[in-house]
CSV table of C-alpha atoms in Angstrom, one decimal:
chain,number,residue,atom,x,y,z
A,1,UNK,CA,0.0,0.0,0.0
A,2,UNK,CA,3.1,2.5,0.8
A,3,UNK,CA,4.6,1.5,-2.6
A,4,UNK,CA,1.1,2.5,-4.5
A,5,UNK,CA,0.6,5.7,-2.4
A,6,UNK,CA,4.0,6.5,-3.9
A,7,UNK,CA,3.5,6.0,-7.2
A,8,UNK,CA,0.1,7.4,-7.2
A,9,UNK,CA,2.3,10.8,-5.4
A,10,UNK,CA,4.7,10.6,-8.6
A,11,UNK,CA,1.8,10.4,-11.1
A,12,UNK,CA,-0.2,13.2,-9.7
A,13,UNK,CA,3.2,15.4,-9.7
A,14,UNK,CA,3.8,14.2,-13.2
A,15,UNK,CA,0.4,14.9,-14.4
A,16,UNK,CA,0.1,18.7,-12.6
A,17,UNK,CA,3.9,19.4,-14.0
A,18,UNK,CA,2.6,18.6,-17.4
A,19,UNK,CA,-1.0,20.7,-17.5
A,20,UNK,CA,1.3,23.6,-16.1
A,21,UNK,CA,3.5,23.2,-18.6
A,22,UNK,CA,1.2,23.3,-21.4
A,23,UNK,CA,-1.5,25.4,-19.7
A,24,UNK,CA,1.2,27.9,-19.8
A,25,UNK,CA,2.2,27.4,-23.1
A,26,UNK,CA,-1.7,27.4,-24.5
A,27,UNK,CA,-2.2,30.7,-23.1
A,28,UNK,CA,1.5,32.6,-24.5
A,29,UNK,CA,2.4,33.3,-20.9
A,30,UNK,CA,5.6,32.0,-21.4
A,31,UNK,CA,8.2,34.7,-22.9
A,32,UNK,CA,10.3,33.1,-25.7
A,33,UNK,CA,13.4,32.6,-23.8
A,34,UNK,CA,11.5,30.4,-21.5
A,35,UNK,CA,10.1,28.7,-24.1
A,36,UNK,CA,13.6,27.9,-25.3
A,37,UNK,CA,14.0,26.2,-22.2
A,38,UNK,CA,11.2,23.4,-22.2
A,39,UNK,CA,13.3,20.7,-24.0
A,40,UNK,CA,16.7,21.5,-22.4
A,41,UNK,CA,15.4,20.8,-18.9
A,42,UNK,CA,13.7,17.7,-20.2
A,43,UNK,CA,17.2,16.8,-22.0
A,44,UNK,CA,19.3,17.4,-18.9
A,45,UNK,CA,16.7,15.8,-16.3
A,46,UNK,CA,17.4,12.3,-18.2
A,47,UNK,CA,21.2,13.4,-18.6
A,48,UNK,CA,21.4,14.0,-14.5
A,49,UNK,CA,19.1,10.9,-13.9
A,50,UNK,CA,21.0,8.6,-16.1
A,51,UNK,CA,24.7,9.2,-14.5
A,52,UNK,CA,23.1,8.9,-10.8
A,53,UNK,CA,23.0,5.6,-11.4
A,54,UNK,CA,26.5,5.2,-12.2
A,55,UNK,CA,28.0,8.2,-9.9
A,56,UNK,CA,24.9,7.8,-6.9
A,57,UNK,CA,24.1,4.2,-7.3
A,58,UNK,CA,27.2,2.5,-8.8
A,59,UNK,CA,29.6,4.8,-7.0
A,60,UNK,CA,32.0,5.3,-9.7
A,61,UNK,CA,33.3,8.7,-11.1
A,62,UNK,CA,32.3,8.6,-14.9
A,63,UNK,CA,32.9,12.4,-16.8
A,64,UNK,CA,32.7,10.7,-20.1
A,65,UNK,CA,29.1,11.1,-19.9
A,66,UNK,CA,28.5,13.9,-22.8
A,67,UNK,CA,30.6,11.5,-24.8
A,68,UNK,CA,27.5,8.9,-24.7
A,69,UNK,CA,25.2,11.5,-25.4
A,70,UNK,CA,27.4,12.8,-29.0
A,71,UNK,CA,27.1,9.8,-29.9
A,72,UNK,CA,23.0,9.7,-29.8
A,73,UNK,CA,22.8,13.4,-30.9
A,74,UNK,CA,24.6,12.3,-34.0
A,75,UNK,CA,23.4,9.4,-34.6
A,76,UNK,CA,19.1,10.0,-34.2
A,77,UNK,CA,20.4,13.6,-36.2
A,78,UNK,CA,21.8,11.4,-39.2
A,79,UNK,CA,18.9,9.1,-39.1
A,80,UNK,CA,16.3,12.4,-39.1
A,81,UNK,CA,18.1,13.8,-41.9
A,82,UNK,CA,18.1,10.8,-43.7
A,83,UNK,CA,14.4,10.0,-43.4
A,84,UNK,CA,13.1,13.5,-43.3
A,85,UNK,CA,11.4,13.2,-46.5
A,86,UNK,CA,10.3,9.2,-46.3
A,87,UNK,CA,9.1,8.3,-43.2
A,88,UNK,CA,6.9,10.8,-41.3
A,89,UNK,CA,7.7,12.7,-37.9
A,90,UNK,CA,5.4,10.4,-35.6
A,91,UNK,CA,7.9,7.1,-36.5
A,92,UNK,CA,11.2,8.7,-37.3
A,93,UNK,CA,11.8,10.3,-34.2
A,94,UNK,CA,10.7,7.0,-32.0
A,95,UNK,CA,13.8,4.9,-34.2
A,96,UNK,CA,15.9,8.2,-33.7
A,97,UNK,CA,16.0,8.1,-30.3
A,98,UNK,CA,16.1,4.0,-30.0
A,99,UNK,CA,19.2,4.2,-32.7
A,100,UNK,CA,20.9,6.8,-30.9
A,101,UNK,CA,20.1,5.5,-27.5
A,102,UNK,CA,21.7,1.6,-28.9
A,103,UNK,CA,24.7,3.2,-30.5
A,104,UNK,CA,25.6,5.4,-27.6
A,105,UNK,CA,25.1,1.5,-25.5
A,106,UNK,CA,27.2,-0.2,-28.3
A,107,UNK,CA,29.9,2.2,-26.9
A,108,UNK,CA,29.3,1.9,-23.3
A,109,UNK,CA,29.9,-1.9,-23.7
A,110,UNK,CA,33.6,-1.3,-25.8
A,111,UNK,CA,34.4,1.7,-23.5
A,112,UNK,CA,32.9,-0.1,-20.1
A,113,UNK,CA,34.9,-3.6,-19.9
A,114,UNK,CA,38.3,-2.5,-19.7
A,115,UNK,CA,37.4,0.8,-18.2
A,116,UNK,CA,35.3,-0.4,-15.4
A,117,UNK,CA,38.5,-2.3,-14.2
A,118,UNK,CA,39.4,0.7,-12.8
A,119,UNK,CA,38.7,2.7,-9.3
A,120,UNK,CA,38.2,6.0,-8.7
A,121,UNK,CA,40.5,8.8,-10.2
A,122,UNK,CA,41.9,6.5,-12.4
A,123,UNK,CA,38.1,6.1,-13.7
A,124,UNK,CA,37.5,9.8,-14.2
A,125,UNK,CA,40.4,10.8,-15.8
A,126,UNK,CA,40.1,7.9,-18.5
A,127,UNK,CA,36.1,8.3,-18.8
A,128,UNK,CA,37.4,12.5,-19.5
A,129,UNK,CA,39.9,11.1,-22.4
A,130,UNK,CA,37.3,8.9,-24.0
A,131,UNK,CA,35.1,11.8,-24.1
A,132,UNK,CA,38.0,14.2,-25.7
A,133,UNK,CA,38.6,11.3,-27.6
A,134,UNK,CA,35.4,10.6,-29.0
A,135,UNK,CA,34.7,15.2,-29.7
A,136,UNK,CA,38.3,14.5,-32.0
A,137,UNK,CA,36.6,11.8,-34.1
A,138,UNK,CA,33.7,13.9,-34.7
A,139,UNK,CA,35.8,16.8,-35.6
A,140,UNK,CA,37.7,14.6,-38.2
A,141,UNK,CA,34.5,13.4,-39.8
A,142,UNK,CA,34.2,16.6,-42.1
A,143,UNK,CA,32.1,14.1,-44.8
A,144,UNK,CA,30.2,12.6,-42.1
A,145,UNK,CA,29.5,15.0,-39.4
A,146,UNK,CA,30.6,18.4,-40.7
A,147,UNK,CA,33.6,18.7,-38.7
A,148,UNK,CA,34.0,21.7,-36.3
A,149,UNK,CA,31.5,23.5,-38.8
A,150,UNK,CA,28.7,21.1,-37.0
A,151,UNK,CA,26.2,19.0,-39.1
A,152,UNK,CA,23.3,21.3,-39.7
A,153,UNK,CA,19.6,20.8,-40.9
A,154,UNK,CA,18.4,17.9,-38.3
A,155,UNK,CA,14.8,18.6,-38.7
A,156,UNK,CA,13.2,20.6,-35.4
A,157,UNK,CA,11.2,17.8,-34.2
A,158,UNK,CA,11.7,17.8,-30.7
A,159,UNK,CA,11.1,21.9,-29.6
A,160,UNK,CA,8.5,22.9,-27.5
A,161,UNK,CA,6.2,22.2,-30.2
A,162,UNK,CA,6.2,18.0,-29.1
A,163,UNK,CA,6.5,18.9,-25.8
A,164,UNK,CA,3.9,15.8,-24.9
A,165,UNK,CA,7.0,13.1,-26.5
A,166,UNK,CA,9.4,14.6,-24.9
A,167,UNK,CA,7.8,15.0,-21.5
A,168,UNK,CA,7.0,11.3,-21.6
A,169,UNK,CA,10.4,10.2,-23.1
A,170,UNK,CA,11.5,11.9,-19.7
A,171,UNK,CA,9.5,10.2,-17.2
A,172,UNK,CA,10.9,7.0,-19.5
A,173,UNK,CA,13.8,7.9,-18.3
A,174,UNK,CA,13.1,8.3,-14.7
A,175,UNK,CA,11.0,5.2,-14.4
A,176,UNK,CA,13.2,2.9,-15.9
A,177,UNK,CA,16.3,4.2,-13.6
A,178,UNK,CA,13.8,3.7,-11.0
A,179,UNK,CA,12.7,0.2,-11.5
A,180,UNK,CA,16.4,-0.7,-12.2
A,181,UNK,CA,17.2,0.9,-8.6
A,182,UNK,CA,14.9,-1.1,-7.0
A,183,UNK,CA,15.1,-4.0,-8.4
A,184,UNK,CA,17.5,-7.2,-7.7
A,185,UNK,CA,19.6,-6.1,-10.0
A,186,UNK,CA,19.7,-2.5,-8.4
A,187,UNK,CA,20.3,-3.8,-5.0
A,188,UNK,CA,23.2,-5.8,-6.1
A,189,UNK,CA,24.5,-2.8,-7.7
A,190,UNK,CA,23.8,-0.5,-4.6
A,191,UNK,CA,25.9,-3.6,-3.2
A,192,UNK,CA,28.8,-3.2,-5.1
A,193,UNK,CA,29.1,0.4,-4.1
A,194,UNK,CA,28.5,-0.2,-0.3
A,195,UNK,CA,31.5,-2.5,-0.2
A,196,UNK,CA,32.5,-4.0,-3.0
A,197,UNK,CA,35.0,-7.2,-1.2
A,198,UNK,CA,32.2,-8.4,0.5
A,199,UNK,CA,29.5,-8.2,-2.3
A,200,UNK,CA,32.1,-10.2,-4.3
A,201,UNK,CA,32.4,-12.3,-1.5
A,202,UNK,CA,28.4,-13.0,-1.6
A,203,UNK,CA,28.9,-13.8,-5.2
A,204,UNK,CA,27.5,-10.8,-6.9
A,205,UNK,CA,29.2,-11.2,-10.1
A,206,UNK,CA,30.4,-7.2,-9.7
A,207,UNK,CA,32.1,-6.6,-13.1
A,208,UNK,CA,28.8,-7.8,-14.6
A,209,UNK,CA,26.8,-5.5,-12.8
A,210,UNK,CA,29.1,-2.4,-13.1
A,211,UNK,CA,29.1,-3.0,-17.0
A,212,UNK,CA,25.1,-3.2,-16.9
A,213,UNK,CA,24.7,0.9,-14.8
A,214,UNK,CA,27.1,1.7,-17.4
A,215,UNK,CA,25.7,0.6,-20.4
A,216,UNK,CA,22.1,1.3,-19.3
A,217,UNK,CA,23.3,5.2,-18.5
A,218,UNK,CA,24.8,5.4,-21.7
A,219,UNK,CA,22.0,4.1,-23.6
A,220,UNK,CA,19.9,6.7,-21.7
A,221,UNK,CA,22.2,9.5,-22.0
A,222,UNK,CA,22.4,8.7,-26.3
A,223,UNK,CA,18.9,8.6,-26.0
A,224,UNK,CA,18.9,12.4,-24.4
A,225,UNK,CA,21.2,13.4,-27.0
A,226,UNK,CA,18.6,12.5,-30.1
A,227,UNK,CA,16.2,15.0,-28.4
A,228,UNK,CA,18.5,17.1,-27.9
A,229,UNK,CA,19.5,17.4,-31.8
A,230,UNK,CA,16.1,17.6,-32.7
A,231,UNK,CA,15.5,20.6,-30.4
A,232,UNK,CA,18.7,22.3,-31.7
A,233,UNK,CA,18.7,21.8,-34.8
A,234,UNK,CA,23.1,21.8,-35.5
A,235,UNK,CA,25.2,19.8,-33.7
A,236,UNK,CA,29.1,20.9,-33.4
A,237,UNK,CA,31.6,18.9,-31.7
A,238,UNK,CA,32.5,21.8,-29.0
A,239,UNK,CA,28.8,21.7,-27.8
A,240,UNK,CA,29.7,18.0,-26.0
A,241,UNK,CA,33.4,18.6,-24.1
A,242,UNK,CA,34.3,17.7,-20.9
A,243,UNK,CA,32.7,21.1,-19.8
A,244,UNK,CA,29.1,19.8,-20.4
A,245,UNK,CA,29.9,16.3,-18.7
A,246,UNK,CA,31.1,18.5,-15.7
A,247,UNK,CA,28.3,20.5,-15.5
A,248,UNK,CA,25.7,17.3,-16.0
A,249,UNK,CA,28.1,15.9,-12.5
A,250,UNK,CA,27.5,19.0,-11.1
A,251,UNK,CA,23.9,18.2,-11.1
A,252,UNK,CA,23.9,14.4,-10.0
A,253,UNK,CA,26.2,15.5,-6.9
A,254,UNK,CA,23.8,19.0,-6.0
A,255,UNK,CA,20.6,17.0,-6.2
A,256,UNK,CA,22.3,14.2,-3.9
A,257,UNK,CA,24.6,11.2,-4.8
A,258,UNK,CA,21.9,8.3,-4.9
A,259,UNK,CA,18.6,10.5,-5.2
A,260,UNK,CA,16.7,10.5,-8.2
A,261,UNK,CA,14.2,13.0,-7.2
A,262,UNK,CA,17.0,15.8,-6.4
A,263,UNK,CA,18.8,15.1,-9.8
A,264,UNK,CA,15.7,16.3,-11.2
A,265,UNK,CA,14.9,19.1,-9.1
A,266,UNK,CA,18.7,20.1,-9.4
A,267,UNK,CA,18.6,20.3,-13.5
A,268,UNK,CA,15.8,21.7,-13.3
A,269,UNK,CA,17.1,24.7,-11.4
A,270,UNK,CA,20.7,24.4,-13.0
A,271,UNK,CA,19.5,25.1,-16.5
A,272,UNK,CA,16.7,27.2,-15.7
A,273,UNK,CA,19.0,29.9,-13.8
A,274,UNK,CA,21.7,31.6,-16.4
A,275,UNK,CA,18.3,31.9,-18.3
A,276,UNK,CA,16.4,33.7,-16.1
A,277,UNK,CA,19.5,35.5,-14.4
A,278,UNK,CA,20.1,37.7,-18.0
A,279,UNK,CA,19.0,40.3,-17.1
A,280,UNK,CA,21.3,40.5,-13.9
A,281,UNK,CA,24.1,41.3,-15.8
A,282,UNK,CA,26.7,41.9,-13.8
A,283,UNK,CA,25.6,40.2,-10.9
A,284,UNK,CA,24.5,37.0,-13.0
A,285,UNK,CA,27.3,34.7,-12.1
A,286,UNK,CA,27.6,36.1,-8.6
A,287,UNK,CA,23.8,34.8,-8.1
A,288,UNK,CA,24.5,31.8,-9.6
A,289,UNK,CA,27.6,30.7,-7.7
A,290,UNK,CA,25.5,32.0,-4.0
A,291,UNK,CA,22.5,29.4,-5.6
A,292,UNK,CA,24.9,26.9,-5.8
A,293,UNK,CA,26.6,27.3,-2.9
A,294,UNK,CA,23.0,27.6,-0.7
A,295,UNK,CA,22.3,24.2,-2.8
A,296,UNK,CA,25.0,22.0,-1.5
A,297,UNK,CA,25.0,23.7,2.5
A,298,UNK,CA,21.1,22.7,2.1
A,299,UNK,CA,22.1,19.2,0.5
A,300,UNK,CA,24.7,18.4,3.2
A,301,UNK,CA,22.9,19.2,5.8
A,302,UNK,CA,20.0,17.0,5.0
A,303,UNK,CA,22.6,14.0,4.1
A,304,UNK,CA,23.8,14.7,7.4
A,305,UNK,CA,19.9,14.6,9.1
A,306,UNK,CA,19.4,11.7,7.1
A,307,UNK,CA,22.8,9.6,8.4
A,308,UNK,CA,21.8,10.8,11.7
A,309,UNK,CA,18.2,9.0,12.0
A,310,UNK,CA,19.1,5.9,9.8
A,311,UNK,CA,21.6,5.7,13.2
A,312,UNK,CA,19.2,6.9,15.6
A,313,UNK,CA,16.4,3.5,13.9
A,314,UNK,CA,19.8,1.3,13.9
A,315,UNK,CA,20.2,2.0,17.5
A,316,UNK,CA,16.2,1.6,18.0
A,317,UNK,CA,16.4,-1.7,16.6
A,318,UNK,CA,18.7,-3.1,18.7
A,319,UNK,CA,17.6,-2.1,21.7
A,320,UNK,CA,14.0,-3.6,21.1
A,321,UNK,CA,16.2,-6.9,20.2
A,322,UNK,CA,17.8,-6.8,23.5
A,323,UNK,CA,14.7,-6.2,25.4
């Protein structure tokens, strides 16, 4: 009953997000700079959702992450060009975002067996070098992807205009990473980060299971990258450095490693801010860094709350034992 009075919670947010959303919308109440913004805080919500579970859940550093999503972005833009004039918009951009979401997972399998052998730093900086890596073969690929000029005329198929696919792509997204969470599987990968000697020691087969989070967020984050071509309409190499993998980290660790709901909430606020701080001008960035920094006191603090019950119901618990 607590599990269906939680979903029910979720759905009813969902739902009330989405009539806003295009309430809003219907009546032009929304200037055009914020309805530039729709799809990008749709895109990054399944970015930030889909590295928690490798950087919250897994616990490994990745920051190869925009890497994944390149590599759907060009992909699902290649395969709208391609099909613009043959198929029509309500079955292209479904394959799009499967194609780009399986070639960005094709990847995560090459990149995550060797790769995954590693710990810590060592992961980070060679998840950065597959992402600069991966930007250089993109730049190369003048007949392909236009080189640093960027591959231009992706049809404009995911703006706010299909705001309804995108929207439900999104809670996709969030569902699935959900469901995988808490799942057996999810558990056993919650395992692996608790302590990973003694989940090997269980027998939880822990390279298999750090090669599944990473495969699954990278098919995720290719998929996010297929809506985000078709919202943008050019894609250039420069647009996916380690800056933007930084900045989707930034999110994942703000909202709370291991908490789905404050990944969202923090890309939601991350890439709404510079937006509607423009008009600051001089004081933009100075807001922006005191919003941060009020973000991660308030985060830490709750962490801290939380550690400080789950010890206070440990403590609980085995006093009623002893009585």
């Amino acid at each position: 009953m607590k599990i269906n009075k939680k979903l029910i919670i979720n759905g009813v947010i969902a739902i009330a997000v989405y009539a806003a959303v295009m309430g809003l919308v219907g009546a032009g109440a929304l200037s055009r700079q914020m309805m530039s913004l729709i799809t990008p805080i749709c895109v990054y919500v399944m970015l930030a959702v889909s590295l928690s579970l490798v950087v919250g859940f897994l616990g490994e550093l990745s920051l190869g992450h925009a890497a994944f999503m390149s590599i759907g972005a060009y992909a699902g833009g290649l395969f709208l060009i391609g099909t613009e004039e043959v198929l029509p918009t309500v079955v292209s951009i479904p394959l799009a975002v499967i194609l780009g979401g399986a070639c960005a997972a094709v990847l995560g399998v090459i990149i995550g067996i060797p790769v995954l052998r590693l710990k810590g730093d060592y992961l980070a900086i060679v998840t950065l070098g597959f992402g600069e890596i991966v930007k250089s073969v993109f730049n190369a690929m003048t007949g392909i992807t236009g080189g640093a000029k960027g591959l231009s005329g992706i049809p404009l198929v995911t703006t706010y205009r299909n705001f309804t696919f995108v929207f439900i792509l999104m809670l996709l997204v969030i569902i699935v990473v959900a469901h995988m969470v808490n799942s057996r599987h999810g558990r056993a990968v919650c395992a692996v980060r608790d302590n990973y000697i003694a989940a090997e020691a269980v027998g939880i087969p822990v390279s298999k299971y750090k090669i599944l989070a990473f495969v699954v967020a990278a098919f995720l984050a290719g998929m996010a990258g297929v809506v985000y071509a078709g919202n943008l309409g050019i894609l250039k190499p420069v647009n996916f450095d380690y800056n933007t993998s930084i900045e989707i980290l930034v999110m994942v660790v703000l909202g709370g490693m291991g908490s789905i709901r404050g990944s969202i909430i923090a890309a939601v606020i991350l890439t709404a801010l510079p937006e509607v701080l423009r008009g600051a001008a001089d004081y933009r960035m100075f807001i922006y860094a005191l919003a941060l920094i009020i973000m991660m006191l308030f985060n830490n603090s709750a962490f801290k709350k939380n550690l400080i019950d789950k010890k206070n119901l440990r403590h609980a618990e085995k006093l009623q034992k002893e009585a």
